[in-house]
JSON list of C-alpha atoms in Angstrom, two decimals:
[
{"chain": "U", "resi": 135, "resn": "MET", "atom": "CA", "xyz": [27.09, -1.81, 14.64]},
{"chain": "U", "resi": 136, "resn": "GLN", "atom": "CA", "xyz": [28.85, -1.14, 11.36]},
{"chain": "U", "resi": 137, "resn": "VAL", "atom": "CA", "xyz": [26.71, 0.16, 8.48]},
{"chain": "U", "resi": 138, "resn": "GLU", "atom": "CA", "xyz": [27.51, 0.08, 4.78]},
{"chain": "U", "resi": 139, "resn": "LEU", "atom": "CA", "xyz": [25.26, 2.16, 2.55]},
{"chain": "U", "resi": 140, "resn": "VAL", "atom": "CA", "xyz": [25.55, 1.90, -1.22]},
{"chain": "U", "resi": 141, "resn": "MET", "atom": "CA", "xyz": [24.03, 4.22, -3.78]},
{"chain": "U", "resi": 142, "resn": "LEU", "atom": "CA", "xyz": [22.90, 2.65, -7.05]},
{"chain": "U", "resi": 143, "resn": "TYR", "atom": "CA", "xyz": [24.41, 5.12, -9.51]},
{"chain": "U", "resi": 144, "resn": "TRP", "atom": "CA", "xyz": [22.73, 5.04, -12.89]},
{"chain": "U", "resi": 145, "resn": "THR", "atom": "CA", "xyz": [22.90, 7.73, -15.56]},
{"chain": "U", "resi": 146, "resn": "ASP", "atom": "CA", "xyz": [21.81, 7.59, -19.19]},
{"chain": "U", "resi": 147, "resn": "GLY", "atom": "CA", "xyz": [25.16, 8.75, -20.55]},
{"chain": "U", "resi": 148, "resn": "LEU", "atom": "CA", "xyz": [23.95, 12.31, -21.09]},
{"chain": "U", "resi": 149, "resn": "PRO", "atom": "CA", "xyz": [25.84, 14.88, -18.94]},
{"chain": "U", "resi": 150, "resn": "ASP", "atom": "CA", "xyz": [22.95, 17.33, -18.54]},
{"chain": "U", "resi": 151, "resn": "SER", "atom": "CA", "xyz": [20.02, 14.91, -18.41]},
{"chain": "U", "resi": 152, "resn": "THR", "atom": "CA", "xyz": [17.56, 14.69, -15.53]},
{"chain": "U", "resi": 153, "resn": "ARG", "atom": "CA", "xyz": [18.92, 11.28, -14.52]},
{"chain": "U", "resi": 154, "resn": "THR", "atom": "CA", "xyz": [22.51, 12.50, -14.40]},
{"chain": "U", "resi": 155, "resn": "ARG", "atom": "CA", "xyz": [21.58, 15.58, -12.35]},
{"chain": "U", "resi": 156, "resn": "ASN", "atom": "CA", "xyz": [19.53, 13.40, -9.99]},
{"chain": "U", "resi": 157, "resn": "CYS", "atom": "CA", "xyz": [22.54, 11.11, -9.44]},
{"chain": "U", "resi": 158, "resn": "LYS", "atom": "CA", "xyz": [24.85, 14.00, -8.57]},
{"chain": "U", "resi": 159, "resn": "PHE", "atom": "CA", "xyz": [22.26, 15.56, -6.26]},
{"chain": "U", "resi": 160, "resn": "THR", "atom": "CA", "xyz": [21.61, 12.30, -4.41]},
{"chain": "U", "resi": 161, "resn": "TRP", "atom": "CA", "xyz": [25.33, 11.58, -3.99]},
{"chain": "U", "resi": 162, "resn": "GLN", "atom": "CA", "xyz": [25.94, 15.06, -2.54]},
{"chain": "U", "resi": 163, "resn": "ASN", "atom": "CA", "xyz": [23.18, 14.49, 0.00]},
{"chain": "U", "resi": 164, "resn": "LEU", "atom": "CA", "xyz": [24.39, 11.01, 0.86]},
{"chain": "U", "resi": 165, "resn": "GLN", "atom": "CA", "xyz": [27.90, 12.31, 1.53]},
{"chain": "U", "resi": 166, "resn": "ARG", "atom": "CA", "xyz": [26.49, 14.93, 3.90]},
{"chain": "U", "resi": 167, "resn": "LEU", "atom": "CA", "xyz": [24.47, 12.27, 5.72]},
{"chain": "U", "resi": 168, "resn": "GLU", "atom": "CA", "xyz": [27.56, 10.07, 6.01]},
{"chain": "U", "resi": 169, "resn": "GLN", "atom": "CA", "xyz": [29.59, 12.90, 7.53]},
{"chain": "U", "resi": 170, "resn": "TYR", "atom": "CA", "xyz": [26.82, 13.77, 9.98]},
{"chain": "U", "resi": 171, "resn": "LEU", "atom": "CA", "xyz": [26.61, 10.18, 11.21]},
{"chain": "U", "resi": 172, "resn": "LYS", "atom": "CA", "xyz": [30.39, 9.87, 11.49]},
{"chain": "U", "resi": 173, "resn": "ASP", "atom": "CA", "xyz": [30.50, 13.08, 13.50]},
{"chain": "U", "resi": 174, "resn": "ASN", "atom": "CA", "xyz": [28.04, 11.40, 15.86]},
{"chain": "U", "resi": 175, "resn": "ASN", "atom": "CA", "xyz": [30.11, 8.24, 16.27]},
{"chain": "U", "resi": 176, "resn": "VAL", "atom": "CA", "xyz": [28.26, 5.98, 13.83]},
{"chain": "U", "resi": 177, "resn": "ASP", "atom": "CA", "xyz": [30.53, 3.46, 12.09]},
{"chain": "U", "resi": 178, "resn": "ILE", "atom": "CA", "xyz": [29.32, 4.01, 8.52]},
{"chain": "U", "resi": 179, "resn": "VAL", "atom": "CA", "xyz": [30.75, 3.94, 5.02]},
{"chain": "U", "resi": 180, "resn": "CYS", "atom": "CA", "xyz": [28.94, 5.06, 1.86]},
{"chain": "U", "resi": 181, "resn": "LYS", "atom": "CA", "xyz": [29.87, 3.72, -1.58]},
{"chain": "U", "resi": 182, "resn": "LEU", "atom": "CA", "xyz": [28.74, 3.92, -5.20]},
{"chain": "U", "resi": 183, "resn": "ILE", "atom": "CA", "xyz": [27.70, 0.99, -7.35]},
{"chain": "U", "resi": 184, "resn": "ASP", "atom": "CA", "xyz": [27.84, 2.33, -10.89]},
{"chain": "U", "resi": 185, "resn": "PHE", "atom": "CA", "xyz": [25.89, 0.39, -13.49]},
{"chain": "U", "resi": 186, "resn": "SER", "atom": "CA", "xyz": [25.55, 3.22, -16.00]},
{"chain": "U", "resi": 187, "resn": "PRO", "atom": "CA", "xyz": [25.82, 2.43, -19.72]},
{"chain": "U", "resi": 188, "resn": "THR", "atom": "CA", "xyz": [29.36, 2.69, -21.08]},
{"chain": "U", "resi": 189, "resn": "LYS", "atom": "CA", "xyz": [28.09, 4.71, -24.01]},
{"chain": "U", "resi": 190, "resn": "ILE", "atom": "CA", "xyz": [25.07, 6.84, -24.81]},
{"chain": "U", "resi": 191, "resn": "ILE", "atom": "CA", "xyz": [22.11, 4.65, -25.72]},
{"chain": "U", "resi": 192, "resn": "GLU", "atom": "CA", "xyz": [19.98, 5.73, -28.64]},
{"chain": "U", "resi": 193, "resn": "ASP", "atom": "CA", "xyz": [16.67, 7.22, -27.47]},
{"chain": "U", "resi": 194, "resn": "CYS", "atom": "CA", "xyz": [17.57, 6.53, -23.85]},
{"chain": "U", "resi": 195, "resn": "THR", "atom": "CA", "xyz": [15.74, 9.64, -22.67]},
{"chain": "U", "resi": 196, "resn": "GLU", "atom": "CA", "xyz": [12.55, 8.56, -24.42]},
{"chain": "U", "resi": 197, "resn": "HIS", "atom": "CA", "xyz": [12.46, 4.81, -23.87]},
{"chain": "U", "resi": 198, "resn": "ASP", "atom": "CA", "xyz": [13.60, 3.94, -20.43]},
{"chain": "U", "resi": 199, "resn": "PRO", "atom": "CA", "xyz": [14.43, 1.78, -18.59]},
{"chain": "U", "resi": 200, "resn": "TYR", "atom": "CA", "xyz": [16.42, -1.04, -20.18]},
{"chain": "U", "resi": 201, "resn": "PRO", "atom": "CA", "xyz": [16.80, -4.69, -19.18]},
{"chain": "U", "resi": 202, "resn": "LEU", "atom": "CA", "xyz": [18.71, -5.09, -15.94]},
{"chain": "U", "resi": 203, "resn": "SER", "atom": "CA", "xyz": [20.96, -7.67, -17.58]},
{"chain": "U", "resi": 204, "resn": "VAL", "atom": "CA", "xyz": [22.48, -4.94, -19.77]},
{"chain": "U", "resi": 205, "resn": "PHE", "atom": "CA", "xyz": [23.96, -3.21, -16.72]},
{"chain": "U", "resi": 206, "resn": "LYS", "atom": "CA", "xyz": [24.43, -6.26, -14.45]},
{"chain": "U", "resi": 207, "resn": "LYS", "atom": "CA", "xyz": [22.67, -4.44, -11.61]},
{"chain": "U", "resi": 208, "resn": "SER", "atom": "CA", "xyz": [21.93, -7.44, -9.40]},
{"chain": "U", "resi": 209, "resn": "GLU", "atom": "CA", "xyz": [25.35, -8.96, -10.08]},
{"chain": "U", "resi": 210, "resn": "LYS", "atom": "CA", "xyz": [27.14, -5.79, -8.99]},
{"chain": "U", "resi": 211, "resn": "ILE", "atom": "CA", "xyz": [25.01, -5.43, -5.86]},
{"chain": "U", "resi": 212, "resn": "ASN", "atom": "CA", "xyz": [25.74, -9.04, -4.90]},
{"chain": "U", "resi": 213, "resn": "LYS", "atom": "CA", "xyz": [29.48, -8.57, -5.39]},
{"chain": "U", "resi": 214, "resn": "SER", "atom": "CA", "xyz": [29.41, -5.61, -3.02]},
{"chain": "U", "resi": 215, "resn": "LEU", "atom": "CA", "xyz": [27.19, -7.51, -0.58]},
{"chain": "U", "resi": 216, "resn": "ASN", "atom": "CA", "xyz": [29.43, -10.59, -0.53]},
{"chain": "U", "resi": 217, "resn": "LYS", "atom": "CA", "xyz": [32.52, -8.46, 0.13]},
{"chain": "U", "resi": 218, "resn": "SER", "atom": "CA", "xyz": [30.82, -6.56, 2.94]},
{"chain": "U", "resi": 219, "resn": "ASN", "atom": "CA", "xyz": [31.88, -7.23, 6.53]},
{"chain": "U", "resi": 220, "resn": "SER", "atom": "CA", "xyz": [29.37, -4.74, 7.92]},
{"chain": "U", "resi": 221, "resn": "ASP", "atom": "CA", "xyz": [26.53, -5.65, 10.26]},
{"chain": "U", "resi": 222, "resn": "PHE", "atom": "CA", "xyz": [24.01, -3.79, 8.10]},
{"chain": "U", "resi": 223, "resn": "PHE", "atom": "CA", "xyz": [23.90, -3.29, 4.34]},
{"chain": "U", "resi": 224, "resn": "GLY", "atom": "CA", "xyz": [21.70, -0.58, 2.86]},
{"chain": "U", "resi": 225, "resn": "ILE", "atom": "CA", "xyz": [20.72, 0.59, -0.61]},
{"chain": "U", "resi": 226, "resn": "ILE", "atom": "CA", "xyz": [19.49, 3.93, -1.89]},
{"chain": "U", "resi": 227, "resn": "ASP", "atom": "CA", "xyz": [18.52, 4.62, -5.49]},
{"chain": "U", "resi": 228, "resn": "SER", "atom": "CA", "xyz": [20.13, 7.36, -7.54]},
{"chain": "U", "resi": 229, "resn": "ASP", "atom": "CA", "xyz": [16.85, 9.27, -7.65]},
{"chain": "U", "resi": 230, "resn": "ALA", "atom": "CA", "xyz": [16.07, 9.14, -3.91]},
{"chain": "U", "resi": 231, "resn": "PHE", "atom": "CA", "xyz": [17.47, 11.05, -0.95]},
{"chain": "U", "resi": 232, "resn": "ILE", "atom": "CA", "xyz": [16.96, 11.80, 2.74]},
{"chain": "U", "resi": 233, "resn": "SER", "atom": "CA", "xyz": [16.75, 15.51, 3.60]},
{"chain": "U", "resi": 234, "resn": "ASP", "atom": "CA", "xyz": [19.00, 17.01, 6.26]},
{"chain": "U", "resi": 235, "resn": "ASP", "atom": "CA", "xyz": [16.09, 17.76, 8.61]},
{"chain": "U", "resi": 236, "resn": "GLN", "atom": "CA", "xyz": [15.83, 14.00, 9.13]},
{"chain": "U", "resi": 237, "resn": "TYR", "atom": "CA", "xyz": [19.48, 13.21, 9.79]},
{"chain": "U", "resi": 238, "resn": "ASN", "atom": "CA", "xyz": [18.91, 13.07, 13.53]},
{"chain": "U", "resi": 239, "resn": "THR", "atom": "CA", "xyz": [16.09, 10.54, 13.06]},
{"chain": "U", "resi": 240, "resn": "ILE", "atom": "CA", "xyz": [18.47, 8.39, 10.99]},
{"chain": "U", "resi": 241, "resn": "LEU", "atom": "CA", "xyz": [20.98, 8.72, 13.83]},
{"chain": "U", "resi": 242, "resn": "GLU", "atom": "CA", "xyz": [18.36, 7.48, 16.31]},
{"chain": "U", "resi": 243, "resn": "LEU", "atom": "CA", "xyz": [17.69, 4.48, 14.07]},
{"chain": "U", "resi": 244, "resn": "CYS", "atom": "CA", "xyz": [21.41, 3.65, 13.81]},
{"chain": "U", "resi": 245, "resn": "ASN", "atom": "CA", "xyz": [21.60, 3.58, 17.59]},
{"chain": "U", "resi": 246, "resn": "ILE", "atom": "CA", "xyz": [18.84, 0.94, 17.96]},
{"chain": "U", "resi": 247, "resn": "LEU", "atom": "CA", "xyz": [19.56, -1.36, 15.01]},
{"chain": "U", "resi": 248, "resn": "LYS", "atom": "CA", "xyz": [18.70, -4.92, 15.82]},
{"chain": "U", "resi": 249, "resn": "LYS", "atom": "CA", "xyz": [20.46, -7.86, 14.22]},
{"chain": "U", "resi": 250, "resn": "SER", "atom": "CA", "xyz": [18.33, -9.83, 11.74]},
{"chain": "U", "resi": 251, "resn": "ASP", "atom": "CA", "xyz": [15.95, -6.90, 11.07]},
{"chain": "U", "resi": 252, "resn": "VAL", "atom": "CA", "xyz": [15.24, -5.15, 7.78]},
{"chain": "U", "resi": 253, "resn": "TYR", "atom": "CA", "xyz": [14.22, -1.48, 7.78]},
{"chain": "U", "resi": 254, "resn": "THR", "atom": "CA", "xyz": [12.21, 0.19, 5.02]},
{"chain": "U", "resi": 255, "resn": "PHE", "atom": "CA", "xyz": [11.16, 3.81, 4.55]},
{"chain": "U", "resi": 256, "resn": "ASP", "atom": "CA", "xyz": [8.23, 5.65, 3.00]},
{"chain": "U", "resi": 257, "resn": "LEU", "atom": "CA", "xyz": [8.79, 7.04, -0.48]},
{"chain": "U", "resi": 258, "resn": "LYS", "atom": "CA", "xyz": [7.37, 10.43, -1.44]},
{"chain": "U", "resi": 259, "resn": "ASP", "atom": "CA", "xyz": [7.34, 11.74, -5.02]},
{"chain": "U", "resi": 260, "resn": "ILE", "atom": "CA", "xyz": [8.31, 15.41, -5.33]},
{"chain": "U", "resi": 261, "resn": "GLU", "atom": "CA", "xyz": [5.91, 17.28, -7.60]},
{"chain": "U", "resi": 262, "resn": "ASN", "atom": "CA", "xyz": [7.52, 20.74, -7.78]},
{"chain": "U", "resi": 263, "resn": "THR", "atom": "CA", "xyz": [11.19, 19.84, -8.34]},
{"chain": "U", "resi": 264, "resn": "GLY", "atom": "CA", "xyz": [12.12, 23.09, -10.08]},
{"chain": "U", "resi": 265, "resn": "GLU", "atom": "CA", "xyz": [10.97, 25.12, -7.10]},
{"chain": "U", "resi": 266, "resn": "VAL", "atom": "CA", "xyz": [12.61, 23.17, -4.28]},
{"chain": "U", "resi": 267, "resn": "ILE", "atom": "CA", "xyz": [15.70, 21.45, -5.72]},
{"chain": "U", "resi": 268, "resn": "ASN", "atom": "CA", "xyz": [18.96, 23.31, -6.36]},
{"chain": "U", "resi": 269, "resn": "TYR", "atom": "CA", "xyz": [21.09, 21.00, -8.48]},
{"chain": "U", "resi": 270, "resn": "ASP", "atom": "CA", "xyz": [24.09, 23.34, -8.29]},
{"chain": "U", "resi": 271, "resn": "ASP", "atom": "CA", "xyz": [24.68, 23.18, -4.54]},
{"chain": "U", "resi": 272, "resn": "GLY", "atom": "CA", "xyz": [22.64, 20.08, -3.67]},
{"chain": "U", "resi": 273, "resn": "THR", "atom": "CA", "xyz": [20.17, 21.87, -1.40]},
{"chain": "U", "resi": 274, "resn": "PHE", "atom": "CA", "xyz": [16.48, 21.09, -0.87]},
{"chain": "U", "resi": 275, "resn": "ASN", "atom": "CA", "xyz": [13.77, 23.54, 0.22]},
{"chain": "U", "resi": 276, "resn": "ARG", "atom": "CA", "xyz": [11.76, 21.24, 2.48]},
{"chain": "U", "resi": 277, "resn": "GLU", "atom": "CA", "xyz": [9.27, 23.91, 3.60]},
{"chain": "U", "resi": 278, "resn": "ASN", "atom": "CA", "xyz": [7.81, 24.55, 0.13]},
{"chain": "U", "resi": 279, "resn": "VAL", "atom": "CA", "xyz": [7.76, 21.02, -1.26]},
{"chain": "U", "resi": 280, "resn": "THR", "atom": "CA", "xyz": [4.59, 19.48, -2.67]},
{"chain": "U", "resi": 281, "resn": "PHE", "atom": "CA", "xyz": [4.50, 15.73, -3.02]},
{"chain": "U", "resi": 282, "resn": "SER", "atom": "CA", "xyz": [2.42, 12.59, -3.29]},
{"chain": "U", "resi": 283, "resn": "SER", "atom": "CA", "xyz": [2.98, 9.57, -1.09]},
{"chain": "U", "resi": 284, "resn": "ARG", "atom": "CA", "xyz": [3.46, 6.08, -2.49]},
{"chain": "U", "resi": 285, "resn": "TYR", "atom": "CA", "xyz": [1.96, 4.60, 0.66]},
{"chain": "U", "resi": 286, "resn": "PRO", "atom": "CA", "xyz": [-0.67, 7.03, 2.00]},
{"chain": "U", "resi": 287, "resn": "ASP", "atom": "CA", "xyz": [-2.36, 4.36, 4.09]},
{"chain": "U", "resi": 288, "resn": "GLY", "atom": "CA", "xyz": [0.85, 3.61, 5.95]},
{"chain": "U", "resi": 289, "resn": "ALA", "atom": "CA", "xyz": [1.20, 0.16, 4.40]},
{"chain": "U", "resi": 290, "resn": "ASN", "atom": "CA", "xyz": [4.64, -1.39, 4.48]},
{"chain": "U", "resi": 291, "resn": "PRO", "atom": "CA", "xyz": [6.19, -0.62, 1.07]},
{"chain": "U", "resi": 292, "resn": "GLY", "atom": "CA", "xyz": [8.41, -3.68, 1.03]},
{"chain": "U", "resi": 293, "resn": "LEU", "atom": "CA", "xyz": [11.85, -2.97, -0.40]},
{"chain": "U", "resi": 294, "resn": "GLY", "atom": "CA", "xyz": [12.51, -0.25, -2.92]},
{"chain": "U", "resi": 295, "resn": "GLY", "atom": "CA", "xyz": [14.01, 3.23, -3.15]},
{"chain": "U", "resi": 296, "resn": "ALA", "atom": "CA", "xyz": [15.90, 3.00, 0.13]},
{"chain": "U", "resi": 297, "resn": "TRP", "atom": "CA", "xyz": [16.23, 0.34, 2.79]},
{"chain": "U", "resi": 298, "resn": "LEU", "atom": "CA", "xyz": [18.63, -1.06, 5.36]},
{"chain": "U", "resi": 299, "resn": "SER", "atom": "CA", "xyz": [19.03, -4.76, 6.09]},
{"chain": "U", "resi": 300, "resn": "CYS", "atom": "CA", "xyz": [20.97, -7.05, 8.37]},
{"chain": "U", "resi": 301, "resn": "THR", "atom": "CA", "xyz": [23.81, -8.17, 6.08]},
{"chain": "U", "resi": 302, "resn": "ASP", "atom": "CA", "xyz": [23.60, -11.81, 7.17]},
{"chain": "U", "resi": 303, "resn": "THR", "atom": "CA", "xyz": [19.86, -11.88, 6.41]},
{"chain": "U", "resi": 304, "resn": "LEU", "atom": "CA", "xyz": [20.48, -10.79, 2.81]},
{"chain": "U", "resi": 305, "resn": "LYS", "atom": "CA", "xyz": [23.36, -13.20, 2.37]},
{"chain": "U", "resi": 306, "resn": "SER", "atom": "CA", "xyz": [21.31, -16.09, 3.76]},
{"chain": "U", "resi": 307, "resn": "PHE", "atom": "CA", "xyz": [19.24, -16.35, 0.57]},
{"chain": "U", "resi": 308, "resn": "GLY", "atom": "CA", "xyz": [21.85, -15.22, -1.94]},
{"chain": "U", "resi": 309, "resn": "GLY", "atom": "CA", "xyz": [21.04, -11.53, -2.20]},
{"chain": "U", "resi": 310, "resn": "PHE", "atom": "CA", "xyz": [19.49, -10.33, -5.44]},
{"chain": "U", "resi": 311, "resn": "ASN", "atom": "CA", "xyz": [18.35, -12.64, -8.21]},
{"chain": "U", "resi": 312, "resn": "GLU", "atom": "CA", "xyz": [20.76, -12.13, -11.11]},
{"chain": "U", "resi": 313, "resn": "GLU", "atom": "CA", "xyz": [18.32, -13.66, -13.61]},
{"chain": "U", "resi": 314, "resn": "PHE", "atom": "CA", "xyz": [15.91, -10.76, -13.29]},
{"chain": "U", "resi": 315, "resn": "THR", "atom": "CA", "xyz": [15.50, -8.65, -16.43]},
{"chain": "U", "resi": 316, "resn": "GLY", "atom": "CA", "xyz": [12.66, -6.30, -15.45]},
{"chain": "U", "resi": 317, "resn": "TRP", "atom": "CA", "xyz": [13.09, -3.11, -13.44]},
{"chain": "U", "resi": 318, "resn": "GLY", "atom": "CA", "xyz": [11.72, -2.76, -9.93]},
{"chain": "U", "resi": 319, "resn": "GLY", "atom": "CA", "xyz": [10.62, -6.30, -9.31]},
{"chain": "U", "resi": 320, "resn": "GLU", "atom": "CA", "xyz": [14.00, -7.52, -8.08]},
{"chain": "U", "resi": 321, "resn": "ASP", "atom": "CA", "xyz": [13.47, -5.52, -4.89]},
{"chain": "U", "resi": 322, "resn": "GLY", "atom": "CA", "xyz": [10.00, -7.00, -4.50]},
{"chain": "U", "resi": 323, "resn": "GLU", "atom": "CA", "xyz": [11.38, -10.50, -4.86]},
{"chain": "U", "resi": 324, "resn": "VAL", "atom": "CA", "xyz": [13.76, -9.96, -1.94]},
{"chain": "U", "resi": 325, "resn": "PHE", "atom": "CA", "xyz": [10.82, -8.85, 0.21]},
{"chain": "U", "resi": 326, "resn": "GLY", "atom": "CA", "xyz": [8.86, -11.88, -1.00]},
{"chain": "U", "resi": 327, "resn": "LYS", "atom": "CA", "xyz": [11.65, -14.22, 0.07]},
{"chain": "U", "resi": 328, "resn": "LEU", "atom": "CA", "xyz": [11.57, -12.71, 3.53]},
{"chain": "U", "resi": 329, "resn": "TRP", "atom": "CA", "xyz": [7.82, -13.19, 3.60]},
{"chain": "U", "resi": 330, "resn": "MET", "atom": "CA", "xyz": [7.88, -16.81, 2.45]},
{"chain": "U", "resi": 331, "resn": "ASP", "atom": "CA", "xyz": [10.68, -17.69, 4.87]},
{"chain": "U", "resi": 332, "resn": "GLY", "atom": "CA", "xyz": [8.59, -16.46, 7.76]},
{"chain": "U", "resi": 333, "resn": "ASN", "atom": "CA", "xyz": [10.81, -13.46, 8.39]},
{"chain": "U", "resi": 334, "resn": "VAL", "atom": "CA", "xyz": [8.27, -10.79, 7.54]},
{"chain": "U", "resi": 335, "resn": "ASN", "atom": "CA", "xyz": [8.08, -9.72, 11.18]},
{"chain": "U", "resi": 336, "resn": "THR", "atom": "CA", "xyz": [11.69, -8.63, 10.94]},
{"chain": "U", "resi": 337, "resn": "VAL", "atom": "CA", "xyz": [10.76, -6.01, 8.33]},
{"chain": "U", "resi": 338, "resn": "LYS", "atom": "CA", "xyz": [10.23, -2.69, 10.09]},
{"chain": "U", "resi": 339, "resn": "ASN", "atom": "CA", "xyz": [8.71, 0.27, 8.29]},
{"chain": "U", "resi": 340, "resn": "TRP", "atom": "CA", "xyz": [10.47, 3.25, 9.82]},
{"chain": "U", "resi": 341, "resn": "GLY", "atom": "CA", "xyz": [7.62, 5.65, 9.08]},
{"chain": "U", "resi": 342, "resn": "ASP", "atom": "CA", "xyz": [9.24, 8.66, 10.77]},
{"chain": "U", "resi": 343, "resn": "ILE", "atom": "CA", "xyz": [11.73, 8.88, 7.89]},
{"chain": "U", "resi": 344, "resn": "ASN", "atom": "CA", "xyz": [10.63, 10.02, 4.46]},
{"chain": "U", "resi": 345, "resn": "VAL", "atom": "CA", "xyz": [12.70, 9.27, 1.40]},
{"chain": "U", "resi": 346, "resn": "TRP", "atom": "CA", "xyz": [12.21, 11.91, -1.26]},
{"chain": "U", "resi": 347, "resn": "HIS", "atom": "CA", "xyz": [11.95, 10.67, -4.84]},
{"chain": "U", "resi": 348, "resn": "LEU", "atom": "CA", "xyz": [13.15, 12.86, -7.72]},
{"chain": "U", "resi": 349, "resn": "PRO", "atom": "CA", "xyz": [11.03, 12.56, -10.87]},
{"chain": "U", "resi": 350, "resn": "HIS", "atom": "CA", "xyz": [12.36, 11.23, -14.15]},
{"chain": "U", "resi": 351, "resn": "PHE", "atom": "CA", "xyz": [10.91, 9.86, -17.34]},
{"chain": "U", "resi": 352, "resn": "CYS", "atom": "CA", "xyz": [9.72, 6.28, -17.15]},
{"chain": "U", "resi": 353, "resn": "ASP", "atom": "CA", "xyz": [7.96, 4.58, -20.04]},
{"chain": "U", "resi": 354, "resn": "ARG", "atom": "CA", "xyz": [6.33, 1.78, -18.10]},
{"chain": "U", "resi": 355, "resn": "GLU", "atom": "CA", "xyz": [4.06, 0.61, -20.89]},
{"chain": "U", "resi": 356, "resn": "ASN", "atom": "CA", "xyz": [6.95, -0.06, -23.27]},
{"chain": "U", "resi": 357, "resn": "SER", "atom": "CA", "xyz": [9.54, -1.22, -20.79]},
{"chain": "U", "resi": 358, "resn": "LEU", "atom": "CA", "xyz": [10.22, -4.26, -18.66]},
{"chain": "U", "resi": 359, "resn": "TYR", "atom": "CA", "xyz": [9.34, -2.33, -15.53]},
{"chain": "U", "resi": 360, "resn": "PHE", "atom": "CA", "xyz": [8.10, -4.61, -12.77]},
{"chain": "U", "resi": 361, "resn": "ASN", "atom": "CA", "xyz": [7.73, -7.50, -15.19]},
{"chain": "U", "resi": 362, "resn": "ARG", "atom": "CA", "xyz": [5.12, -9.78, -13.64]},
{"chain": "U", "resi": 363, "resn": "GLU", "atom": "CA", "xyz": [5.96, -12.54, -16.10]},
{"chain": "U", "resi": 364, "resn": "GLU", "atom": "CA", "xyz": [9.37, -12.62, -14.45]},
{"chain": "U", "resi": 365, "resn": "TYR", "atom": "CA", "xyz": [7.79, -13.72, -11.18]},
{"chain": "U", "resi": 366, "resn": "GLN", "atom": "CA", "xyz": [5.97, -16.56, -12.92]},
{"chain": "U", "resi": 367, "resn": "ARG", "atom": "CA", "xyz": [9.09, -17.68, -14.76]},
{"chain": "U", "resi": 368, "resn": "LEU", "atom": "CA", "xyz": [11.01, -17.83, -11.50]},
{"chain": "U", "resi": 369, "resn": "ASN", "atom": "CA", "xyz": [8.12, -19.60, -9.73]},
{"chain": "U", "resi": 370, "resn": "PHE", "atom": "CA", "xyz": [7.84, -16.69, -7.32]}
]
């Protein structure tokens, strides 16, 4: 099985901002994971999809995020997806990473991938970033981390943060909806399409793997984050 894993690289145009540091940290970790898997005979390639602003946006550190259409996020993902000849296509956000103590579990997953399936992972929010994250060398102190879980009851989180899908399954319904303007909901819509098409049983929550989420400012009240009106407009 060939695996293509893309990181959604998004900074706010500020070289020392939390978002920019998160991007660099995540990319360092993803490169280490890629090398580990290659060393263990996994056919994998990791790439960046950069949809950062071309210039610094006024107040971007205070009012975030911005409409997806500004950065053509879904369009760029679909272009990469349509060019992909891999068996599996995965996405990881620029503020999420898999720690090195779980690389072997990822290896085990890569060795049992089943065509048509979609794999999701639990997302855990790090609460003491300054104590466990070293942005200079990209290391993570797993033993002393404190966190909160997005899905404490073990419920399937759907798609978001990090996931791995059969490439043909994603292509079968056109990938991501390029009309979406809100943040976050475009992942949910993909999961919803799987659900409505009767493919929900193909979605496997790989609960043994935690994806760590780095904190950043998010003004959800004043943004288009997870815009529910978008679902209604698209009859979803």
